[in-house]
Amino acid sequence: MSNETIFTKIINKEIPADIVYEDDHALAFRDINPQAPFHVLIIPKQAIATINDINLENRELVGHLYYVAAQLAKEYQFAENGYRVVMNCNNDGGQTVFHIHLHMLAGKAMGWPPYTNTLKQQD
Ligand code: AMP
């Protein structure tokens, strides 16, 4: 089964993206539907479908994604004021692209908690 997603096409430069960082292991590009003044996705070049697929072999790569976030925070001057880095997993987490990615959101104060309360009142 192929685990190629639209992000594989972005890595392979088959479709365009507004790339802000690239190295041998990771790529960061602006989200097409930004939820903050600065909203980039930081992805590994190796396709890992969800957080559930992180294992002993690829766990350092996930740490590298956070390293990239820290570099971008410094480069774009968000380190001091702060920012939000989040990775969604599967349906309840709100994941729509099954190639893990850190959302890095910055440029305004974030809210908490990050969900709409849709629970029904218990009788
Ligand atoms: P998630 O819902 O956590 O899986 O996040 C997927 C994100 O990918 C969403 O925020 C989308 O706006 C973003 N996205 C989908 N397609 C593209 C694309 N071609 N270029 C940039 N961002 C994209």
JSON list of C-alpha atoms and ligand atoms in Angstrom, two decimals:
[
{"chain": "A", "resi": 1, "resn": "MET", "atom": "CA", "xyz": [0.00, 0.00, 0.00]},
{"chain": "A", "resi": 2, "resn": "SER", "atom": "CA", "xyz": [1.37, 3.42, -0.93]},
{"chain": "A", "resi": 3, "resn": "ASN", "atom": "CA", "xyz": [1.55, 5.94, 1.88]},
{"chain": "A", "resi": 4, "resn": "GLU", "atom": "CA", "xyz": [2.06, 8.82, -0.52]},
{"chain": "A", "resi": 5, "resn": "THR", "atom": "CA", "xyz": [0.09, 11.96, 0.21]},
{"chain": "A", "resi": 6, "resn": "ILE", "atom": "CA", "xyz": [-0.01, 15.46, -1.18]},
{"chain": "A", "resi": 7, "resn": "PHE", "atom": "CA", "xyz": [3.01, 16.17, 1.04]},
{"chain": "A", "resi": 8, "resn": "THR", "atom": "CA", "xyz": [5.08, 13.61, -0.91]},
{"chain": "A", "resi": 9, "resn": "LYS", "atom": "CA", "xyz": [4.32, 15.65, -4.04]},
{"chain": "A", "resi": 10, "resn": "ILE", "atom": "CA", "xyz": [5.47, 18.81, -2.26]},
{"chain": "A", "resi": 11, "resn": "ILE", "atom": "CA", "xyz": [8.72, 17.09, -1.14]},
{"chain": "A", "resi": 12, "resn": "ASN", "atom": "CA", "xyz": [9.32, 15.93, -4.73]},
{"chain": "A", "resi": 13, "resn": "LYS", "atom": "CA", "xyz": [8.50, 19.44, -6.05]},
{"chain": "A", "resi": 14, "resn": "GLU", "atom": "CA", "xyz": [5.70, 18.00, -8.18]},
{"chain": "A", "resi": 15, "resn": "ILE", "atom": "CA", "xyz": [3.32, 20.62, -6.80]},
{"chain": "A", "resi": 16, "resn": "PRO", "atom": "CA", "xyz": [4.28, 24.09, -5.57]},
{"chain": "A", "resi": 17, "resn": "ALA", "atom": "CA", "xyz": [4.57, 25.17, -1.97]},
{"chain": "A", "resi": 18, "resn": "ASP", "atom": "CA", "xyz": [5.84, 28.27, -0.21]},
{"chain": "A", "resi": 19, "resn": "ILE", "atom": "CA", "xyz": [8.93, 26.63, 1.31]},
{"chain": "A", "resi": 20, "resn": "VAL", "atom": "CA", "xyz": [10.56, 28.41, 4.26]},
{"chain": "A", "resi": 21, "resn": "TYR", "atom": "CA", "xyz": [13.10, 25.73, 5.27]},
{"chain": "A", "resi": 22, "resn": "GLU", "atom": "CA", "xyz": [14.64, 22.61, 3.77]},
{"chain": "A", "resi": 23, "resn": "ASP", "atom": "CA", "xyz": [17.40, 20.20, 4.72]},
{"chain": "A", "resi": 24, "resn": "ASP", "atom": "CA", "xyz": [18.15, 16.53, 4.02]},
{"chain": "A", "resi": 25, "resn": "HIS", "atom": "CA", "xyz": [15.55, 15.31, 6.50]},
{"chain": "A", "resi": 26, "resn": "ALA", "atom": "CA", "xyz": [12.81, 17.92, 6.76]},
{"chain": "A", "resi": 27, "resn": "LEU", "atom": "CA", "xyz": [10.83, 20.50, 4.85]},
{"chain": "A", "resi": 28, "resn": "ALA", "atom": "CA", "xyz": [8.77, 23.43, 6.12]},
{"chain": "A", "resi": 29, "resn": "PHE", "atom": "CA", "xyz": [6.24, 25.35, 4.06]},
{"chain": "A", "resi": 30, "resn": "ARG", "atom": "CA", "xyz": [3.38, 27.75, 4.64]},
{"chain": "A", "resi": 31, "resn": "ASP", "atom": "CA", "xyz": [-0.02, 26.20, 5.29]},
{"chain": "A", "resi": 32, "resn": "ILE", "atom": "CA", "xyz": [-2.40, 26.81, 2.38]},
{"chain": "A", "resi": 33, "resn": "ASN", "atom": "CA", "xyz": [-5.17, 27.69, 4.85]},
{"chain": "A", "resi": 34, "resn": "PRO", "atom": "CA", "xyz": [-3.35, 29.65, 7.57]},
{"chain": "A", "resi": 35, "resn": "GLN", "atom": "CA", "xyz": [-4.88, 29.80, 11.06]},
{"chain": "A", "resi": 36, "resn": "ALA", "atom": "CA", "xyz": [-2.43, 32.42, 12.34]},
{"chain": "A", "resi": 37, "resn": "PRO", "atom": "CA", "xyz": [-0.34, 35.23, 10.81]},
{"chain": "A", "resi": 38, "resn": "PHE", "atom": "CA", "xyz": [2.53, 32.73, 10.58]},
{"chain": "A", "resi": 39, "resn": "HIS", "atom": "CA", "xyz": [1.41, 29.12, 10.00]},
{"chain": "A", "resi": 40, "resn": "VAL", "atom": "CA", "xyz": [3.90, 26.64, 8.60]},
{"chain": "A", "resi": 41, "resn": "LEU", "atom": "CA", "xyz": [3.90, 22.87, 8.42]},
{"chain": "A", "resi": 42, "resn": "ILE", "atom": "CA", "xyz": [7.16, 21.12, 9.31]},
{"chain": "A", "resi": 43, "resn": "ILE", "atom": "CA", "xyz": [7.33, 17.63, 7.84]},
{"chain": "A", "resi": 44, "resn": "PRO", "atom": "CA", "xyz": [9.86, 14.81, 7.66]},
{"chain": "A", "resi": 45, "resn": "LYS", "atom": "CA", "xyz": [10.94, 13.84, 4.14]},
{"chain": "A", "resi": 46, "resn": "GLN", "atom": "CA", "xyz": [10.38, 10.24, 5.19]},
{"chain": "A", "resi": 47, "resn": "ALA", "atom": "CA", "xyz": [6.65, 9.47, 5.08]},
{"chain": "A", "resi": 48, "resn": "ILE", "atom": "CA", "xyz": [5.34, 8.54, 8.54]},
{"chain": "A", "resi": 49, "resn": "ALA", "atom": "CA", "xyz": [1.53, 8.36, 8.52]},
{"chain": "A", "resi": 50, "resn": "THR", "atom": "CA", "xyz": [0.60, 9.26, 12.09]},
{"chain": "A", "resi": 51, "resn": "ILE", "atom": "CA", "xyz": [2.10, 9.72, 15.55]},
{"chain": "A", "resi": 52, "resn": "ASN", "atom": "CA", "xyz": [1.14, 6.07, 16.12]},
{"chain": "A", "resi": 53, "resn": "ASP", "atom": "CA", "xyz": [3.81, 5.11, 13.57]},
{"chain": "A", "resi": 54, "resn": "ILE", "atom": "CA", "xyz": [6.67, 6.74, 15.47]},
{"chain": "A", "resi": 55, "resn": "ASN", "atom": "CA", "xyz": [9.12, 4.02, 16.53]},
{"chain": "A", "resi": 56, "resn": "LEU", "atom": "CA", "xyz": [12.66, 3.48, 17.76]},
{"chain": "A", "resi": 57, "resn": "GLU", "atom": "CA", "xyz": [14.06, 3.94, 14.25]},
{"chain": "A", "resi": 58, "resn": "ASN", "atom": "CA", "xyz": [12.37, 7.23, 13.35]},
{"chain": "A", "resi": 59, "resn": "ARG", "atom": "CA", "xyz": [11.99, 8.94, 16.74]},
{"chain": "A", "resi": 60, "resn": "GLU", "atom": "CA", "xyz": [15.07, 11.13, 16.26]},
{"chain": "A", "resi": 61, "resn": "LEU", "atom": "CA", "xyz": [13.56, 12.45, 13.06]},
{"chain": "A", "resi": 62, "resn": "VAL", "atom": "CA", "xyz": [10.54, 13.65, 15.04]},
{"chain": "A", "resi": 63, "resn": "GLY", "atom": "CA", "xyz": [12.86, 15.48, 17.42]},
{"chain": "A", "resi": 64, "resn": "HIS", "atom": "CA", "xyz": [14.46, 17.08, 14.38]},
{"chain": "A", "resi": 65, "resn": "LEU", "atom": "CA", "xyz": [11.10, 18.61, 13.44]},
{"chain": "A", "resi": 66, "resn": "TYR", "atom": "CA", "xyz": [11.09, 20.46, 16.76]},
{"chain": "A", "resi": 67, "resn": "TYR", "atom": "CA", "xyz": [14.65, 21.58, 16.11]},
{"chain": "A", "resi": 68, "resn": "VAL", "atom": "CA", "xyz": [13.45, 23.09, 12.81]},
{"chain": "A", "resi": 69, "resn": "ALA", "atom": "CA", "xyz": [10.61, 24.86, 14.67]},
{"chain": "A", "resi": 70, "resn": "ALA", "atom": "CA", "xyz": [13.15, 26.39, 17.07]},
{"chain": "A", "resi": 71, "resn": "GLN", "atom": "CA", "xyz": [15.29, 27.59, 14.15]},
{"chain": "A", "resi": 72, "resn": "LEU", "atom": "CA", "xyz": [12.27, 29.15, 12.42]},
{"chain": "A", "resi": 73, "resn": "ALA", "atom": "CA", "xyz": [11.18, 30.83, 15.67]},
{"chain": "A", "resi": 74, "resn": "LYS", "atom": "CA", "xyz": [14.56, 32.52, 15.87]},
{"chain": "A", "resi": 75, "resn": "GLU", "atom": "CA", "xyz": [14.68, 33.40, 12.18]},
{"chain": "A", "resi": 76, "resn": "TYR", "atom": "CA", "xyz": [11.17, 34.89, 12.14]},
{"chain": "A", "resi": 77, "resn": "GLN", "atom": "CA", "xyz": [11.52, 36.56, 15.59]},
{"chain": "A", "resi": 78, "resn": "PHE", "atom": "CA", "xyz": [8.85, 34.56, 17.42]},
{"chain": "A", "resi": 79, "resn": "ALA", "atom": "CA", "xyz": [11.11, 32.91, 19.98]},
{"chain": "A", "resi": 80, "resn": "GLU", "atom": "CA", "xyz": [10.64, 35.50, 22.70]},
{"chain": "A", "resi": 81, "resn": "ASN", "atom": "CA", "xyz": [6.90, 36.17, 22.36]},
{"chain": "A", "resi": 82, "resn": "GLY", "atom": "CA", "xyz": [6.14, 32.48, 21.85]},
{"chain": "A", "resi": 83, "resn": "TYR", "atom": "CA", "xyz": [4.19, 30.31, 19.48]},
{"chain": "A", "resi": 84, "resn": "ARG", "atom": "CA", "xyz": [2.24, 27.06, 19.27]},
{"chain": "A", "resi": 85, "resn": "VAL", "atom": "CA", "xyz": [3.55, 23.79, 17.83]},
{"chain": "A", "resi": 86, "resn": "VAL", "atom": "CA", "xyz": [1.02, 20.99, 17.47]},
{"chain": "A", "resi": 87, "resn": "MET", "atom": "CA", "xyz": [0.71, 17.64, 15.72]},
{"chain": "A", "resi": 88, "resn": "ASN", "atom": "CA", "xyz": [-2.76, 16.20, 15.13]},
{"chain": "A", "resi": 89, "resn": "CYS", "atom": "CA", "xyz": [-3.41, 12.44, 15.17]},
{"chain": "A", "resi": 90, "resn": "ASN", "atom": "CA", "xyz": [-6.26, 10.64, 13.43]},
{"chain": "A", "resi": 91, "resn": "ASN", "atom": "CA", "xyz": [-9.91, 11.63, 13.54]},
{"chain": "A", "resi": 92, "resn": "ASP", "atom": "CA", "xyz": [-10.33, 13.10, 17.02]},
{"chain": "A", "resi": 93, "resn": "GLY", "atom": "CA", "xyz": [-7.03, 14.93, 16.68]},
{"chain": "A", "resi": 94, "resn": "GLY", "atom": "CA", "xyz": [-8.23, 16.54, 13.45]},
{"chain": "A", "resi": 95, "resn": "GLN", "atom": "CA", "xyz": [-5.63, 14.97, 11.15]},
{"chain": "A", "resi": 96, "resn": "THR", "atom": "CA", "xyz": [-6.49, 15.23, 7.45]},
{"chain": "A", "resi": 97, "resn": "VAL", "atom": "CA", "xyz": [-3.12, 14.55, 5.78]},
{"chain": "A", "resi": 98, "resn": "PHE", "atom": "CA", "xyz": [-1.58, 11.23, 6.78]},
{"chain": "A", "resi": 99, "resn": "HIS", "atom": "CA", "xyz": [2.08, 12.24, 6.68]},
{"chain": "A", "resi": 100, "resn": "ILE", "atom": "CA", "xyz": [3.04, 13.59, 10.09]},
{"chain": "A", "resi": 101, "resn": "HIS", "atom": "CA", "xyz": [3.53, 17.33, 10.31]},
{"chain": "A", "resi": 102, "resn": "LEU", "atom": "CA", "xyz": [4.06, 19.90, 13.00]},
{"chain": "A", "resi": 103, "resn": "HIS", "atom": "CA", "xyz": [1.82, 22.92, 12.72]},
{"chain": "A", "resi": 104, "resn": "MET", "atom": "CA", "xyz": [3.81, 25.95, 13.83]},
{"chain": "A", "resi": 105, "resn": "LEU", "atom": "CA", "xyz": [1.49, 28.87, 14.57]},
{"chain": "A", "resi": 106, "resn": "ALA", "atom": "CA", "xyz": [2.74, 32.29, 15.57]},
{"chain": "A", "resi": 107, "resn": "GLY", "atom": "CA", "xyz": [2.14, 36.00, 15.33]},
{"chain": "A", "resi": 108, "resn": "LYS", "atom": "CA", "xyz": [-0.72, 36.31, 17.81]},
{"chain": "A", "resi": 109, "resn": "ALA", "atom": "CA", "xyz": [-1.68, 34.91, 21.22]},
{"chain": "A", "resi": 110, "resn": "MET", "atom": "CA", "xyz": [-3.12, 31.41, 20.99]},
{"chain": "A", "resi": 111, "resn": "GLY", "atom": "CA", "xyz": [-6.30, 30.25, 22.72]},
{"chain": "A", "resi": 112, "resn": "TRP", "atom": "CA", "xyz": [-6.68, 27.27, 25.03]},
{"chain": "A", "resi": 113, "resn": "PRO", "atom": "CA", "xyz": [-8.25, 24.71, 25.04]},
{"chain": "A", "resi": 114, "resn": "PRO", "atom": "CA", "xyz": [-8.06, 24.02, 21.29]},
{"chain": "A", "resi": 115, "resn": "TYR", "atom": "CA", "xyz": [-11.50, 22.43, 20.88]},
{"chain": "A", "resi": 116, "resn": "THR", "atom": "CA", "xyz": [-15.17, 23.34, 20.63]},
{"chain": "A", "resi": 117, "resn": "ASN", "atom": "CA", "xyz": [-17.17, 21.75, 23.40]},
{"chain": "A", "resi": 118, "resn": "THR", "atom": "CA", "xyz": [-19.71, 19.60, 21.57]},
{"chain": "A", "resi": 119, "resn": "LEU", "atom": "CA", "xyz": [-20.38, 17.20, 24.44]},
{"chain": "A", "resi": 120, "resn": "LYS", "atom": "CA", "xyz": [-24.09, 16.82, 25.18]},
{"chain": "A", "resi": 121, "resn": "GLN", "atom": "CA", "xyz": [-25.28, 17.54, 28.69]},
{"chain": "A", "resi": 122, "resn": "GLN", "atom": "CA", "xyz": [-25.85, 14.25, 30.53]},
{"chain": "A", "resi": 123, "resn": "ASP", "atom": "CA", "xyz": [-29.39, 13.78, 31.94]},
{"chain": "B", "resi": 1, "resn": "AMP", "atom": "P1", "xyz": [-4.01, 18.29, 9.58]},
{"chain": "B", "resi": 1, "resn": "AMP", "atom": "O1", "xyz": [-5.48, 18.62, 9.56]},
{"chain": "B", "resi": 1, "resn": "AMP", "atom": "O2", "xyz": [-3.40, 18.42, 10.94]},
{"chain": "B", "resi": 1, "resn": "AMP", "atom": "O3", "xyz": [-3.72, 16.96, 8.92]},
{"chain": "B", "resi": 1, "resn": "AMP", "atom": "O4", "xyz": [-3.30, 19.42, 8.74]},
{"chain": "B", "resi": 1, "resn": "AMP", "atom": "C1", "xyz": [-3.19, 19.38, 7.35]},
{"chain": "B", "resi": 1, "resn": "AMP", "atom": "C2", "xyz": [-2.88, 20.78, 6.91]},
{"chain": "B", "resi": 1, "resn": "AMP", "atom": "O5", "xyz": [-2.36, 20.72, 5.60]},
{"chain": "B", "resi": 1, "resn": "AMP", "atom": "C3", "xyz": [-4.07, 21.73, 6.89]},
{"chain": "B", "resi": 1, "resn": "AMP", "atom": "O6", "xyz": [-3.82, 22.81, 7.78]},
{"chain": "B", "resi": 1, "resn": "AMP", "atom": "C4", "xyz": [-4.14, 22.17, 5.43]},
{"chain": "B", "resi": 1, "resn": "AMP", "atom": "O7", "xyz": [-4.51, 23.52, 5.28]},
{"chain": "B", "resi": 1, "resn": "AMP", "atom": "C5", "xyz": [-2.72, 21.91, 4.95]},
{"chain": "B", "resi": 1, "resn": "AMP", "atom": "N1", "xyz": [-2.56, 21.67, 3.54]},
{"chain": "B", "resi": 1, "resn": "AMP", "atom": "C6", "xyz": [-3.23, 20.78, 2.77]},
{"chain": "B", "resi": 1, "resn": "AMP", "atom": "N2", "xyz": [-2.79, 20.82, 1.50]},
{"chain": "B", "resi": 1, "resn": "AMP", "atom": "C7", "xyz": [-1.79, 21.73, 1.47]},
{"chain": "B", "resi": 1, "resn": "AMP", "atom": "C8", "xyz": [-0.93, 22.24, 0.46]},
{"chain": "B", "resi": 1, "resn": "AMP", "atom": "N3", "xyz": [-0.99, 21.80, -0.80]},
{"chain": "B", "resi": 1, "resn": "AMP", "atom": "N4", "xyz": [-0.03, 23.20, 0.78]},
{"chain": "B", "resi": 1, "resn": "AMP", "atom": "C9", "xyz": [0.04, 23.66, 2.05]},
{"chain": "B", "resi": 1, "resn": "AMP", "atom": "N5", "xyz": [-0.74, 23.23, 3.06]},
{"chain": "B", "resi": 1, "resn": "AMP", "atom": "C10", "xyz": [-1.65, 22.28, 2.77]}
]
